[in-house]
Structure formats: structure tokens, C-alpha cells
Coordinates of C-alpha atoms and ligand atoms in Angstrom, one line a residue:
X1 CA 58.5 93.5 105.0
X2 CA 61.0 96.5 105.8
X3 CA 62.7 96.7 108.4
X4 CA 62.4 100.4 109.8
X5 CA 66.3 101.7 110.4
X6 CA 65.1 104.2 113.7
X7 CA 62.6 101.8 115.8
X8 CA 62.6 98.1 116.2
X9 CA 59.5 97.6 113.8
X10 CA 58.6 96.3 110.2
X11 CA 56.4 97.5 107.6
X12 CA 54.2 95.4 105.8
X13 CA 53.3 96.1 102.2
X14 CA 50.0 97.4 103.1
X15 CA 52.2 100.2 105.1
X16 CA 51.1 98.6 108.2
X17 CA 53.2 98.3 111.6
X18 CA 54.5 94.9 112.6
X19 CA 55.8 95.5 116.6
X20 CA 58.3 93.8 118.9
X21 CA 56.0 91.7 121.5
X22 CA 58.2 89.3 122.8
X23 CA 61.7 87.6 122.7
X24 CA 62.4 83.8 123.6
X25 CA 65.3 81.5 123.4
X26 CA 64.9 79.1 120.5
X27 CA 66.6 75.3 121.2
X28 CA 67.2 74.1 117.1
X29 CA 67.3 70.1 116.9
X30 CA 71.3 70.5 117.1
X31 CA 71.2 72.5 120.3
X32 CA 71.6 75.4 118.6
X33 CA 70.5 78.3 120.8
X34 CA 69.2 81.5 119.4
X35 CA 67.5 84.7 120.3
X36 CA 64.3 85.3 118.5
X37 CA 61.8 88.4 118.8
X38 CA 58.3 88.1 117.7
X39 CA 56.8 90.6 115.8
X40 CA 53.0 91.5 115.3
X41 CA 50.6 93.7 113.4
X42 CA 49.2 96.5 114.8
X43 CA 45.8 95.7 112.9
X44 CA 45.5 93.6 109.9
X45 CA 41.8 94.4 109.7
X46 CA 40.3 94.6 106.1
X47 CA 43.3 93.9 104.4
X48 CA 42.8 93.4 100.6
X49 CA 46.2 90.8 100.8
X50 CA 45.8 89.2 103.7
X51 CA 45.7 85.8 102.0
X52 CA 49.1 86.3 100.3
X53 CA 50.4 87.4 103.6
X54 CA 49.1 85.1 106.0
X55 CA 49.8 81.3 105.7
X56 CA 49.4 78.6 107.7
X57 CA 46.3 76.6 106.1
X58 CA 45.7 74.2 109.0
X59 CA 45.2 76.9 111.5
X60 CA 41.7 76.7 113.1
X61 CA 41.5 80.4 113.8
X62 CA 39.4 81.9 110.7
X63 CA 41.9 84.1 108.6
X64 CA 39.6 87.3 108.5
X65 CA 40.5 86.9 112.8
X66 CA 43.7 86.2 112.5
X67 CA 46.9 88.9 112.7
X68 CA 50.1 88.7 110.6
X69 CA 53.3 87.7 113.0
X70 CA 57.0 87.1 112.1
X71 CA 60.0 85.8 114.1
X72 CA 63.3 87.0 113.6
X73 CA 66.9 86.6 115.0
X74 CA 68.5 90.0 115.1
X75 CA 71.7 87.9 115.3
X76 CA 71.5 86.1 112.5
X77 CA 69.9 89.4 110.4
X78 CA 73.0 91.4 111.4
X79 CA 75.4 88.7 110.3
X80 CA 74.2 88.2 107.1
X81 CA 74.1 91.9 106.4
X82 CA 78.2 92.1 108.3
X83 CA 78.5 88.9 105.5
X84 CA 76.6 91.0 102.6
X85 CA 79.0 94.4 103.2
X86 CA 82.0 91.9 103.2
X87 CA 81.2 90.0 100.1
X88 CA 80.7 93.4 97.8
X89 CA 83.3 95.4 99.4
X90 CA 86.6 95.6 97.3
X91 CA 88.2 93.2 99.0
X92 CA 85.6 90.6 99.0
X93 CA 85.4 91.1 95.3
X94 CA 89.0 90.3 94.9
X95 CA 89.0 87.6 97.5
X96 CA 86.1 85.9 95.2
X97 CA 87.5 86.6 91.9
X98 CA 91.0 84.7 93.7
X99 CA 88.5 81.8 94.6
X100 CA 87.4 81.3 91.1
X101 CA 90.3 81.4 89.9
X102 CA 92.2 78.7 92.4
X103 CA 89.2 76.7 93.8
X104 CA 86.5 76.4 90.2
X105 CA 89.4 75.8 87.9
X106 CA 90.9 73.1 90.4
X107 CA 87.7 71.1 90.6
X108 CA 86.9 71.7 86.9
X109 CA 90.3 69.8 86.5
X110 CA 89.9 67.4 88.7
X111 CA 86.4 66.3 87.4
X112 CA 86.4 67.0 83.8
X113 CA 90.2 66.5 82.8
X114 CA 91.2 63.6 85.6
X115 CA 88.0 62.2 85.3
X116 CA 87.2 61.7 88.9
X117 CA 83.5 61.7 89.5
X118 CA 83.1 59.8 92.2
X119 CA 85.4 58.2 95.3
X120 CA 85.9 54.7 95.3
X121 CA 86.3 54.2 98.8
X122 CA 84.1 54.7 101.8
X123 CA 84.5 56.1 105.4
X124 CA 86.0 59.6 106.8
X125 CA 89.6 58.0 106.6
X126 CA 89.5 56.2 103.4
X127 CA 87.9 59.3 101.8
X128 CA 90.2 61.8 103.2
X129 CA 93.2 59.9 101.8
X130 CA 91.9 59.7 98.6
X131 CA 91.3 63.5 98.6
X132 CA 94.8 64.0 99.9
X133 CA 96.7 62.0 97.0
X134 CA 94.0 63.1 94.4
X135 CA 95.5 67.2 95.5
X136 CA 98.9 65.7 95.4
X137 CA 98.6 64.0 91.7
X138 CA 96.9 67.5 90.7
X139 CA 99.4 69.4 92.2
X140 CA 102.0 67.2 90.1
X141 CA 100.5 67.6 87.3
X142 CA 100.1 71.3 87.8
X143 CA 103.9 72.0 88.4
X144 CA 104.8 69.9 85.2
X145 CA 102.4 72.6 83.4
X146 CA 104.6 75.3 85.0
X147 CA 107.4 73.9 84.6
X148 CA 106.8 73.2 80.8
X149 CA 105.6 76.6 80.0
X150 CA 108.3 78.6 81.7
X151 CA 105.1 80.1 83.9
X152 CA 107.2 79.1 87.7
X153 CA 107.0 81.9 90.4
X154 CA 104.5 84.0 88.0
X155 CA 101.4 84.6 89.7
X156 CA 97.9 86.2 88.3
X157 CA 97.2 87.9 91.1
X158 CA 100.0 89.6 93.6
X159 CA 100.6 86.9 96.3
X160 CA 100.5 89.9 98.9
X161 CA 97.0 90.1 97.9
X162 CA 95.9 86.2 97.6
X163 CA 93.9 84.4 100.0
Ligands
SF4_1 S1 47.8 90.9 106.5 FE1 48.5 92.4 107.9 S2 50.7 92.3 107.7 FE2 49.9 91.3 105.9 S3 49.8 92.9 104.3 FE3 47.8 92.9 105.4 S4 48.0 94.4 107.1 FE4 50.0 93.9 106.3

């Protein structure tokens, strides 16, 4: 489906017109509220791909009678295109690149070279304090590999521009 930039409207691969119809309030099992508009085709008569396109085996309606229809949050559409434009802009590039480098190297560490592949303790509590003195053991260890190579206050990336 493409979404068609100047009119609230999809097209379907058959070039077809899917219009707005309706918008409800959808309640997810967490409470979640969110707005939802329902979408229809104009006329999904004769189509050669209609069972590609329309799902939905149990239904009792016979599929040559039945009409393609899609539900979509604008919301949530707009976000993840806000969160797309974000992730490949330059700063988002640099911002994952810093990520890599801080966050996959520290768990490779901690998993490969520490050995820790599981917590031994159970509970929110007991597992946060293990977390806490497994950063502060990494962190130890990290400094004497600093320290060692001469490598103190010498960053990889300018700290102006680290997250
Ligand atoms: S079934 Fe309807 S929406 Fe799906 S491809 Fe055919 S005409 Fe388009």
C-alpha cells in the first residue's frame, strides 16, 4: 500500500483507492489508548490478487464479496517516520556509531571476556545489584586498561559530541 502524500488515501497494488471511512478510539490490553482510521477500497471487484491481499480465512463472507480494509494510527505512522528521519540524519548516524562503540563493546566484555552469561540471583533488587557491581568491576577493569596503556582523558570521539 502507498500512502498518497496530498489526500488521506492508499493505493493498493492493483492502483486501486483505499478511503478514510471512519476513526475509533482503540483500548490495547495495557490501556493503551490510540486513534485508529479505517480505510476501505473503493471497489475490489475482479481483482486478479485479491487472495494475496485479503486474509482472514475464517471469515464467513465469500472472498469474491468481500472488500480490502486496513486500520492505521496516523500517530504511530508519523512517529516512526519522525524516528526514521532521526536515525539516518547525521546526527543519528554519529549517535549510533557512539552506541556501538560504548554500549556492544561493553556487553561483548562483559559476556565473552567476564564470562557472565547469566545472573545468579533473582528479583528486581537482587538483579539490579548485581548489574550495578558487575558495571563497577567493568569499569575497574576498564580504567586499569587506561591506565596501563597511557590512553587516560583520550577519547574516540570528541566528548562535545558523545551521547
Ligand atoms: S483486493 Fe482490493 S485492495 Fe487488494 S489489490 Fe485487489 S483491488 Fe487492491
Amino acid at each position: 500500500m502507498h500512502n498518497l502524500a496530498d489526500e488521506d488515501a492508499y493505493l493498493c497494488a492493483q492502483g486501486r483507492k483505499l478511503t478514510a471511512t471512519k476513526e475509533f478510539i482503540r483500548k490495547s490490553k495495557t490501556g493503551f489508548h490510540s486513534q485508529i482510521t479505517h480505510y476501505s477500497c473503493e471497489n475490489c471487484k475482479d481483482c486478479p490478487a485479491k487472495s494475496q491481499c485479503i486474509h482472514g480465512n475464517h471469515c464467513k463472507t465469500p472472498l469474491e464479496e468481500r472488500t480490502k480494509n486496513i486500520e492505521v494510527s496516523k500517530r504511530f505512522q508519523r512517529q516512526r517516520q519522525e524516528a526514521l528521519e532521526r536515525i539516518i540524519s547525521p546526527e543519528g548516524i554519529q549517535l549510533r556509531v557512539n552506541r556501538s562503540i560504548q554500549a556492544e563493546g561493553a556487553f561483548a566484555m562483559v559476556k565473552a571476556d567476564m564470562t557472565f552469561r547469566r545472573f545468579l540471583t533473582r528479583g528486581n533488587k537482587n538483579v539490579l545489584v548485581e548489574t550495578m557491581l558487575l558495571a563497577m568491576a567493568y569499569n575497574i577493569q576498564k580504567l586499569h586498561c587506561k591506565i596501563q596503556a597511557e590512553k587516560l582523558n583520550r577519547h574516540r570521539i570528541p566528548v562535545d559530541n558523545a551521547a
